[in-house]
Amino acid sequence: MPPVAARTHELIDELERMMPGRVSTTPPDRVAYARDLWPRGLITLSGGTPAAHPPDAVAWPTSTEEVAAIVRAAQRTSTPIVPFGAGSGVCGGTLPIRGGVVVDLKRMRSIVELDAHAGAATIEAGIIGEHLEHELNRRGFTLGHFPSSIMCSTFGGWLAARSAGQFSTKYGKIEDMVRRLTFVDGRGDIHTVDAGAAPDVAQWLVGSEGTLGIITRATVTVCPQPETRLYRGWAFPRVAAGCEAIRRLLQRNLRPACVRLYDELDSFLHRGEKEHKSGVPESSALEQYLSLLTPTGTSVIGEWKKRAMALALTRPELVNKLASTLLPYAQQGCLLVVGFEGERGLTEAEARAATAELERAGGRDLGEGPGLRWLEHRYAVSFRMQKVFDAGAFVDTMEVATSWDKLLELYRAVREAVSPLAFIMAHFSHAYVDGCSIYFTFAARGNSAADAEKKYDDIWRAGLAAVTKVGATISHHHGVGLSKAPFMPEEHGAGMEIYRALKDTLDPYGIMNPGKMGL
Amino acid sequence: MNVDESPFWADRLVHAVGAVNVMSQSGRALVRPGAPAELCDIVRIAGEVGARVGVGLGAGNHEGIDIDLSRMCNVLELDETSLLVSVQAGITVDALERLLGERGLMLAPLPSWARVRTLGALLAAPRASEASPRTGRFVATCAGIQALLPDGTEIVTRLAPRKATGPDLMHVIVGARGTLGLITAATLRVQRRQEVRQSAAFKLPTLPAALSAARALLVRGGRPLELAVDAAGVMSLHADGPEPLVAAELVLAERTARELGGEPVPHAPPPRITSRPHERAVPLESVDTQLLAPQLVGDAVRVVGWHIGGACVIDTGRPPEPPAPPPLPPLYATLKKRMDPHDRFVSWPERLPH
């Protein structure tokens, strides 16, 4: 454990006086706050290498004013500040790169106000997503924001990274919900800004990943809890037909809560799902995928499976080729899950109109089963990833987006780029009138942690180069952090100058979450 | 700021855009570029001679270069698969609607008095009335922009339905009245004209009741294409889309109105307003209470521009706001100093159409 930097001692003393009992410099806390869920970091850790730059201290403020005081104090000693929610980010967005103070916002966790008439809630940044949703439900409302990390991510983290929930097609991404925002900038000044003002300062902060300031609370749109939910599965012969069906739905003014189209491999794994006698499914597709990667048991068959998967992950090009060659002959097609929810009359009308549209687009109705199965298991997979790393492999996701005219080109380009390097499959979700996001899941393994790190970097380089070449965006909702920072100039071109101007304006001392987003 | 008044200064503009597109008079010039490259040249020349630049500045006492973008009015690309249209900033709403209409497409709804505005004006100086329940604020239908920064840098924002690659930098330029960057083109999300379109109106006992009904409709998930409330307490709406959805939307509107004592009445199109009226943004949270102020309730009051974040009160009986732009946030001033240290790009005034 590196010693606490000398210049930081003075700051820590000041913080301890300011907020006694809510500052820690203990090694367990410094270790715990030196990681998030960035798979590259997990590979490094699994190789036995601890984080090189753990924070010097962790602070738990309880108010916006305390956050401002911490920033002002940090400014005097040029100490980096890293805002922290629940550490579920997958891009290294909360990893300190120069030590400093991690500001954990989880003690700022109240719903300050709920205006039922206007459908608005003012919420502190540190509340865990699941707790927030539960409390809103208790009062008859929903935020409609359900990222798969909902149990281990915070409201502030969602805002900082432009998060998307699984029902974003109806409720919008988190940036679409913001009505007012309070934040502390890098000078320690507190600002409250209304969304929609000209210029829209709130949108300067949403997605800034703590590099421009710390979001401490926001007023967002909330909706009455849905009176009804209607979910169904549909089969389409190919990915292209399924994408076309989604496009038609969206462009006819229908707003399903959820649309998810699985490519042939992903759909194949869904079809393989086992069910209990009760009819409750045992596992979701990606869970099965992960269990394939990490077979358990000591039986001969278990051992054989382990070896087969190890071989498959060291020869991904072969496995991908086999999957893309053989699966079309399996005539399984692609699974599309479509769900509507909300006010009963509107929801039933939308579902009726969608059924007609999907039938016209060549879809085959699979009934409620696949839709309900997905609904039941939609959070499960995020909590099974660690097993893969424990087994010496790694798995990650790449969420990219583009307009409808380039969507299939994007799908093919990323598959082609990544296939030689990793086992890859995809689903299409978060659909809009003008385009859609693709969520690639890939897995591979290295002979050592160093080898795995190299493979991991190669996969991302190849994948994102393909994304950029098509003209798509390199991130739809996971953010940039450290992992995509090198690709920011390619993404924004000369627009990076605006980011640098924002950084100089809001964080003139350069202390706010250094190194993230390429700033 | 003193402007170099030598003939050489005007000559350089003439070289950049052609003599017919420059009108100069001591210290001032009105220039009509026809392409982004010409605009780049103008900004470069302005920087070299120390002149200030603005779009649509008009014939005030302003010294510097007034840029008229009316020649930059072309459609650059129409992607009917993604329902995106890329157009230059000088095109007016009317002209663009005509072109889109030929393909069965349309922009997000805009009030009648906004139809003379150019795309550049809509994005640089958005107004509260330019919003719809379906599509939100008009600027939210902008998927990307091309702009010229004060230092002459050209930027093109990456086109994607949504991104998580940092803050949306479009929002630094949009709404900044041309002071942080000149928008030269934009890509807008457009809509197909739907086969079913129906209107309905409901008379509520009072104006606050009608406002509450409109708000409740939005909170319950109603997303009509247009929604308005007038001073007599009539809530009117247009819904479009697949037939079952249109029917359900009207049923929900009627149920919501009846719960607050309303009754269906024949829908009558409101009088067409062509002059820009007095308008004021109201957040959804206080849309009924703010309007209880007696001085705001007159026969000429109408509440339009409804979206999930708020609405806009217009009053044709009052003069519109004075042309001085509203105050910009303090952070903006700091950013302005950083992006335009010589204060080259001047504010876009809110010129009145008549």
PDB file of N, CA and C in Angstrom, chain A residues 248-282:
ATOM      1  N   ARG A 248     -39.737  -0.032 -37.647  1.00  0.00           N
ATOM      2  CA  ARG A 248     -41.127   0.289 -38.015  1.00  0.00           C
ATOM      3  C   ARG A 248     -41.952   0.648 -36.781  1.00  0.00           C
ATOM      4  N   LEU A 249     -41.758  -0.126 -35.711  1.00  0.00           N
ATOM      5  CA  LEU A 249     -42.503   0.170 -34.471  1.00  0.00           C
ATOM      6  C   LEU A 249     -42.245   1.597 -34.015  1.00  0.00           C
ATOM      7  N   LEU A 250     -40.965   1.933 -33.951  1.00  0.00           N
ATOM      8  CA  LEU A 250     -40.597   3.235 -33.401  1.00  0.00           C
ATOM      9  C   LEU A 250     -41.056   4.373 -34.301  1.00  0.00           C
ATOM     10  N   GLN A 251     -41.008   4.149 -35.593  1.00  0.00           N
ATOM     11  CA  GLN A 251     -41.349   5.236 -36.512  1.00  0.00           C
ATOM     12  C   GLN A 251     -42.863   5.366 -36.716  1.00  0.00           C
ATOM     13  N   ARG A 252     -43.623   4.475 -36.083  1.00  0.00           N
ATOM     14  CA  ARG A 252     -45.086   4.627 -36.092  1.00  0.00           C
ATOM     15  C   ARG A 252     -45.571   5.193 -34.759  1.00  0.00           C
ATOM     16  N   ASN A 253     -44.658   5.827 -34.062  1.00  0.00           N
ATOM     17  CA  ASN A 253     -44.995   6.503 -32.800  1.00  0.00           C
ATOM     18  C   ASN A 253     -45.308   5.540 -31.662  1.00  0.00           C
ATOM     19  N   LEU A 254     -44.930   4.286 -31.797  1.00  0.00           N
ATOM     20  CA  LEU A 254     -45.122   3.360 -30.683  1.00  0.00           C
ATOM     21  C   LEU A 254     -43.898   3.431 -29.782  1.00  0.00           C
ATOM     22  N   ARG A 255     -44.120   3.368 -28.483  1.00  0.00           N
ATOM     23  CA  ARG A 255     -43.010   3.480 -27.537  1.00  0.00           C
ATOM     24  C   ARG A 255     -43.023   2.295 -26.588  1.00  0.00           C
ATOM     25  N   PRO A 256     -42.556   1.142 -27.053  1.00  0.00           N
ATOM     26  CA  PRO A 256     -42.470   0.017 -26.125  1.00  0.00           C
ATOM     27  C   PRO A 256     -41.530   0.370 -24.977  1.00  0.00           C
ATOM     28  N   ALA A 257     -41.780  -0.176 -23.805  1.00  0.00           N
ATOM     29  CA  ALA A 257     -40.847   0.035 -22.699  1.00  0.00           C
ATOM     30  C   ALA A 257     -39.538  -0.656 -23.040  1.00  0.00           C
ATOM     31  N   CYS A 258     -39.674  -1.817 -23.644  1.00  0.00           N
ATOM     32  CA  CYS A 258     -38.486  -2.618 -23.892  1.00  0.00           C
ATOM     33  C   CYS A 258     -38.561  -3.250 -25.279  1.00  0.00           C
ATOM     34  N   VAL A 259     -37.493  -3.142 -26.027  1.00  0.00           N
ATOM     35  CA  VAL A 259     -37.337  -3.950 -27.248  1.00  0.00           C
ATOM     36  C   VAL A 259     -35.932  -4.524 -27.211  1.00  0.00           C
ATOM     37  N   ARG A 260     -35.820  -5.803 -27.324  1.00  0.00           N
ATOM     38  CA  ARG A 260     -34.500  -6.459 -27.314  1.00  0.00           C
ATOM     39  C   ARG A 260     -34.488  -7.548 -28.372  1.00  0.00           C
ATOM     40  N   LEU A 261     -33.641  -7.371 -29.333  1.00  0.00           N
ATOM     41  CA  LEU A 261     -33.499  -8.358 -30.407  1.00  0.00           C
ATOM     42  C   LEU A 261     -32.151  -9.054 -30.232  1.00  0.00           C
ATOM     43  N   TYR A 262     -32.195 -10.365 -30.099  1.00  0.00           N
ATOM     44  CA  TYR A 262     -30.969 -11.134 -29.888  1.00  0.00           C
ATOM     45  C   TYR A 262     -30.490 -11.694 -31.224  1.00  0.00           C
ATOM     46  N   ASP A 263     -29.191 -11.628 -31.459  1.00  0.00           N
ATOM     47  CA  ASP A 263     -28.693 -12.187 -32.722  1.00  0.00           C
ATOM     48  C   ASP A 263     -28.775 -13.711 -32.660  1.00  0.00           C
ATOM     49  N   GLU A 264     -28.377 -14.385 -33.734  1.00  0.00           N
ATOM     50  CA  GLU A 264     -28.621 -15.824 -33.837  1.00  0.00           C
ATOM     51  C   GLU A 264     -28.001 -16.605 -32.674  1.00  0.00           C
ATOM     52  N   LEU A 265     -26.773 -16.235 -32.312  1.00  0.00           N
ATOM     53  CA  LEU A 265     -26.110 -16.981 -31.239  1.00  0.00           C
ATOM     54  C   LEU A 265     -26.789 -16.714 -29.892  1.00  0.00           C
ATOM     55  N   ASP A 266     -27.041 -15.454 -29.647  1.00  0.00           N
ATOM     56  CA  ASP A 266     -27.695 -15.087 -28.389  1.00  0.00           C
ATOM     57  C   ASP A 266     -29.083 -15.740 -28.304  1.00  0.00           C
ATOM     58  N   SER A 267     -29.799 -15.744 -29.439  1.00  0.00           N
ATOM     59  CA  SER A 267     -31.133 -16.365 -29.459  1.00  0.00           C
ATOM     60  C   SER A 267     -31.040 -17.863 -29.244  1.00  0.00           C
ATOM     61  N   PHE A 268     -30.011 -18.473 -29.824  1.00  0.00           N
ATOM     62  CA  PHE A 268     -29.807 -19.916 -29.681  1.00  0.00           C
ATOM     63  C   PHE A 268     -29.647 -20.263 -28.200  1.00  0.00           C
ATOM     64  N   LEU A 269     -28.884 -19.439 -27.500  1.00  0.00           N
ATOM     65  CA  LEU A 269     -28.677 -19.688 -26.076  1.00  0.00           C
ATOM     66  C   LEU A 269     -29.971 -19.483 -25.295  1.00  0.00           C
ATOM     67  N   HIS A 270     -30.791 -18.504 -25.721  1.00  0.00           N
ATOM     68  CA  HIS A 270     -32.091 -18.317 -25.076  1.00  0.00           C
ATOM     69  C   HIS A 270     -32.967 -19.550 -25.244  1.00  0.00           C
ATOM     70  N   ARG A 271     -32.956 -20.071 -26.478  1.00  0.00           N
ATOM     71  CA  ARG A 271     -33.815 -21.239 -26.733  1.00  0.00           C
ATOM     72  C   ARG A 271     -33.395 -22.435 -25.888  1.00  0.00           C
ATOM     73  N   GLY A 272     -32.114 -22.437 -25.511  1.00  0.00           N
ATOM     74  CA  GLY A 272     -31.611 -23.570 -24.743  1.00  0.00           C
ATOM     75  C   GLY A 272     -31.936 -23.489 -23.279  1.00  0.00           C
ATOM     76  N   GLU A 273     -32.644 -22.443 -22.896  1.00  0.00           N
ATOM     77  CA  GLU A 273     -32.914 -22.269 -21.478  1.00  0.00           C
ATOM     78  C   GLU A 273     -33.724 -23.421 -20.902  1.00  0.00           C
ATOM     79  N   LYS A 274     -33.288 -23.839 -19.739  1.00  0.00           N
ATOM     80  CA  LYS A 274     -34.019 -24.901 -19.049  1.00  0.00           C
ATOM     81  C   LYS A 274     -35.095 -24.261 -18.195  1.00  0.00           C
ATOM     82  N   GLU A 275     -36.117 -25.005 -17.936  1.00  0.00           N
ATOM     83  CA  GLU A 275     -37.155 -24.478 -17.062  1.00  0.00           C
ATOM     84  C   GLU A 275     -37.449 -25.482 -15.958  1.00  0.00           C
ATOM     85  N   HIS A 276     -37.765 -24.937 -14.795  1.00  0.00           N
ATOM     86  CA  HIS A 276     -38.215 -25.803 -13.712  1.00  0.00           C
ATOM     87  C   HIS A 276     -39.579 -26.365 -14.066  1.00  0.00           C
ATOM     88  N   LYS A 277     -39.973 -27.360 -13.290  1.00  0.00           N
ATOM     89  CA  LYS A 277     -41.303 -27.935 -13.528  1.00  0.00           C
ATOM     90  C   LYS A 277     -42.383 -26.866 -13.337  1.00  0.00           C
ATOM     91  N   SER A 278     -42.096 -25.911 -12.468  1.00  0.00           N
ATOM     92  CA  SER A 278     -43.086 -24.852 -12.221  1.00  0.00           C
ATOM     93  C   SER A 278     -43.245 -23.934 -13.415  1.00  0.00           C
ATOM     94  N   GLY A 279     -42.359 -24.065 -14.343  1.00  0.00           N
ATOM     95  CA  GLY A 279     -42.433 -23.179 -15.499  1.00  0.00           C
ATOM     96  C   GLY A 279     -41.572 -21.945 -15.324  1.00  0.00           C
ATOM     97  N   VAL A 280     -40.977 -21.789 -14.157  1.00  0.00           N
ATOM     98  CA  VAL A 280     -40.105 -20.635 -13.966  1.00  0.00           C
ATOM     99  C   VAL A 280     -38.744 -20.966 -14.568  1.00  0.00           C
ATOM    100  N   PRO A 281     -38.252 -20.133 -15.429  1.00  0.00           N
ATOM    101  CA  PRO A 281     -37.000 -20.467 -16.079  1.00  0.00           C
ATOM    102  C   PRO A 281     -35.835 -20.485 -15.102  1.00  0.00           C
ATOM    103  N   GLU A 282     -34.898 -21.345 -15.396  1.00  0.00           N
ATOM    104  CA  GLU A 282     -33.779 -21.524 -14.483  1.00  0.00           C
ATOM    105  C   GLU A 282     -32.708 -20.458 -14.685  1.00  0.00           C
TER     106      GLU A 282
END
